[in-house]
């Protein structure tokens, strides 16, 4: 994976002087917008980070990146794992507010379940969403361009398959409650296949919770109903890698594998080692480092008073790229956390 500067350019240029700047202004909603009118040092900040789950490497890498940033810049970081439970995450958010966090970073779990309560909390403390947000709630959402990343990966897979190819596709999806990220990635990937001239039929869509272990029974189920499956698509690398182990265990040498997103280093190593004739065809860049870096930069700017909450766009996207055998060396880092 490409290595990225820990705090993005706007903060890096100012250096540590950033953390002593006076507030840029205030907004009508008071504390909820993070505009206190007072300058603060970054070392005095308490930032909460709520993560939807930690049973997939992507989310674990987000936590590690946040912890590294806290150690580097000296602010207090509180982290909680919701285990995929939207209600539990709401309880964690309320607890962190009572603990006096200055800013909340939230990797949200469910738009429908969490919107009302998080909208109320956003009036008390600034909320910055990372990876998965709730539209029109909080300061901003920093996330990958899910549909575009999926499209770029799908186009690479389609070009490998060749124009005019007809193929059956089985999809390993996120959890059933995911109605945004997964559908965007899947739609983008299939659009990429179409752009490359591939005709496809989605014969199965099975939830696997973004996790490698959950992808095993899900893949077994897909293959039992579709033994001649042409392409197993994981909406992230963790699920695609879990599905690949099933194919290998069953002696299946014909079903191809691709991921719509993530760029997990284990997947990149496979792509690199197998070369352009390998069965793991493509994935997409979805960097937890980029997302957390930018989200934390925003949190620090708001918390120190260097920027007003309303100075940020409601949605920010990280870099999008498709990755295959031809450009994998640009992204593969064996020492990467993710």
GROMACS .gro file of C-alpha atoms in nm, residues 113-243:
model
  131
  113UNK     CA    1  -3.123   0.311   1.325
  114UNK     CA    2  -2.877   0.581   1.422
  115UNK     CA    3  -2.987   0.896   1.240
  116UNK     CA    4  -3.217   1.051   1.502
  117UNK     CA    5  -2.996   1.000   1.807
  118UNK     CA    6  -2.674   1.099   1.634
  119UNK     CA    7  -2.845   1.408   1.497
  120UNK     CA    8  -2.924   1.505   1.857
  121UNK     CA    9  -2.570   1.431   1.974
  122UNK     CA   10  -2.430   1.641   1.690
  123UNK     CA   11  -2.589   1.940   1.864
  124UNK     CA   12  -2.374   1.869   2.171
  125UNK     CA   13  -2.039   1.768   2.022
  126UNK     CA   14  -1.893   1.785   1.670
  127UNK     CA   15  -1.926   1.454   1.485
  128UNK     CA   16  -1.698   1.355   1.199
  129UNK     CA   17  -1.791   1.035   1.018
  130UNK     CA   18  -1.525   0.815   0.865
  131UNK     CA   19  -1.578   0.542   0.602
  132UNK     CA   20  -1.953   0.519   0.663
  133UNK     CA   21  -2.160   0.822   0.752
  134UNK     CA   22  -2.514   0.950   0.780
  135UNK     CA   23  -2.612   1.216   0.525
  136UNK     CA   24  -2.694   1.562   0.664
  137UNK     CA   25  -2.572   1.470   1.013
  138UNK     CA   26  -2.253   1.600   1.173
  139UNK     CA   27  -1.968   1.802   1.026
  140UNK     CA   28  -1.867   1.583   0.734
  141UNK     CA   29  -1.808   1.226   0.617
  142UNK     CA   30  -1.467   1.117   0.494
  143UNK     CA   31  -1.497   0.802   0.286
  144UNK     CA   32  -1.383   0.622  -0.022
  145UNK     CA   33  -1.564   0.677  -0.352
  146UNK     CA   34  -1.721   0.333  -0.328
  147UNK     CA   35  -1.895   0.320  -0.664
  148UNK     CA   36  -1.596   0.460  -0.853
  149UNK     CA   37  -1.350   0.223  -0.685
  150UNK     CA   38  -1.578  -0.068  -0.766
  151UNK     CA   39  -1.610   0.047  -1.125
  152UNK     CA   40  -1.233   0.072  -1.169
  153UNK     CA   41  -1.180  -0.277  -1.026
  154UNK     CA   42  -1.465  -0.418  -1.233
  155UNK     CA   43  -1.327  -0.269  -1.551
  156UNK     CA   44  -0.988  -0.430  -1.486
  157UNK     CA   45  -1.155  -0.766  -1.431
  158UNK     CA   46  -1.365  -0.716  -1.744
  159UNK     CA   47  -1.059  -0.635  -1.953
  160UNK     CA   48  -0.893  -0.953  -1.827
  161UNK     CA   49  -1.202  -1.160  -1.914
  162UNK     CA   50  -1.228  -1.004  -2.258
  163UNK     CA   51  -1.500  -0.829  -2.455
  164UNK     CA   52  -1.794  -1.055  -2.533
  165UNK     CA   53  -1.732  -1.291  -2.241
  166UNK     CA   54  -2.039  -1.424  -2.063
  167UNK     CA   55  -1.991  -1.512  -1.698
  168UNK     CA   56  -2.190  -1.602  -1.387
  169UNK     CA   57  -2.114  -1.399  -1.075
  170UNK     CA   58  -2.163  -1.487  -0.709
  171UNK     CA   59  -2.135  -1.194  -0.469
  172UNK     CA   60  -2.016  -1.193  -0.108
  173UNK     CA   61  -2.185  -0.888   0.045
  174UNK     CA   62  -2.157  -0.699   0.371
  175UNK     CA   63  -2.412  -0.744   0.651
  176UNK     CA   64  -2.784  -0.737   0.565
  177UNK     CA   65  -2.827  -0.391   0.717
  178UNK     CA   66  -2.568  -0.240   0.481
  179UNK     CA   67  -2.775  -0.045   0.234
  180UNK     CA   68  -2.512   0.201   0.113
  181UNK     CA   69  -2.147   0.090   0.089
  182UNK     CA   70  -2.194  -0.262  -0.043
  183UNK     CA   71  -2.457  -0.175  -0.303
  184UNK     CA   72  -2.241   0.112  -0.427
  185UNK     CA   73  -1.937  -0.111  -0.463
  186UNK     CA   74  -2.133  -0.388  -0.631
  187UNK     CA   75  -2.307  -0.152  -0.869
  188UNK     CA   76  -1.977   0.008  -0.961
  189UNK     CA   77  -1.805  -0.325  -1.022
  190UNK     CA   78  -2.082  -0.452  -1.245
  191UNK     CA   79  -2.079  -0.124  -1.435
  192UNK     CA   80  -1.706  -0.176  -1.491
  193UNK     CA   81  -1.772  -0.521  -1.634
  194UNK     CA   82  -2.026  -0.369  -1.871
  195UNK     CA   83  -1.783  -0.100  -1.981
  196UNK     CA   84  -1.534  -0.372  -2.069
  197UNK     CA   85  -1.794  -0.551  -2.281
  198UNK     CA   86  -1.857  -0.842  -2.045
  199UNK     CA   87  -2.204  -0.993  -2.015
  200UNK     CA   88  -2.273  -1.117  -1.663
  201UNK     CA   89  -2.547  -1.280  -1.459
  202UNK     CA   90  -2.552  -1.239  -1.083
  203UNK     CA   91  -2.663  -1.583  -0.967
  204UNK     CA   92  -2.614  -1.538  -0.592
  205UNK     CA   93  -2.573  -1.264  -0.331
  206UNK     CA   94  -2.486  -1.387   0.017
  207UNK     CA   95  -2.402  -1.176   0.326
  208UNK     CA   96  -2.059  -1.238   0.475
  209UNK     CA   97  -2.028  -0.940   0.710
  210UNK     CA   98  -1.706  -0.802   0.557
  211UNK     CA   99  -1.520  -1.080   0.739
  212UNK     CA  100  -1.295  -1.361   0.615
  213UNK     CA  101  -1.441  -1.624   0.847
  214UNK     CA  102  -1.801  -1.541   0.756
  215UNK     CA  103  -1.711  -1.563   0.388
  216UNK     CA  104  -1.630  -1.934   0.422
  217UNK     CA  105  -1.985  -2.068   0.483
  218UNK     CA  106  -2.125  -1.802   0.251
  219UNK     CA  107  -1.902  -1.920  -0.032
  220UNK     CA  108  -1.983  -2.283   0.039
  221UNK     CA  109  -2.350  -2.196   0.005
  222UNK     CA  110  -2.296  -2.012  -0.323
  223UNK     CA  111  -2.092  -2.295  -0.472
  224UNK     CA  112  -2.338  -2.562  -0.360
  225UNK     CA  113  -2.607  -2.395  -0.567
  226UNK     CA  114  -2.372  -2.285  -0.847
  227UNK     CA  115  -2.092  -2.541  -0.890
  228UNK     CA  116  -1.989  -2.392  -1.225
  229UNK     CA  117  -1.961  -2.035  -1.095
  230UNK     CA  118  -1.746  -1.819  -1.317
  231UNK     CA  119  -1.652  -1.533  -1.083
  232UNK     CA  120  -1.665  -1.498  -0.706
  233UNK     CA  121  -1.687  -1.128  -0.620
  234UNK     CA  122  -1.612  -1.010  -0.269
  235UNK     CA  123  -1.724  -0.656  -0.195
  236UNK     CA  124  -1.404  -0.630   0.005
  237UNK     CA  125  -1.077  -0.824   0.002
  238UNK     CA  126  -1.138  -0.995   0.336
  239UNK     CA  127  -1.444  -1.174   0.201
  240UNK     CA  128  -1.279  -1.250  -0.133
  241UNK     CA  129  -0.982  -1.405   0.049
  242UNK     CA  130  -1.214  -1.614   0.263
  243UNK     CA  131  -1.395  -1.732  -0.048
   0.00000   0.00000   0.00000
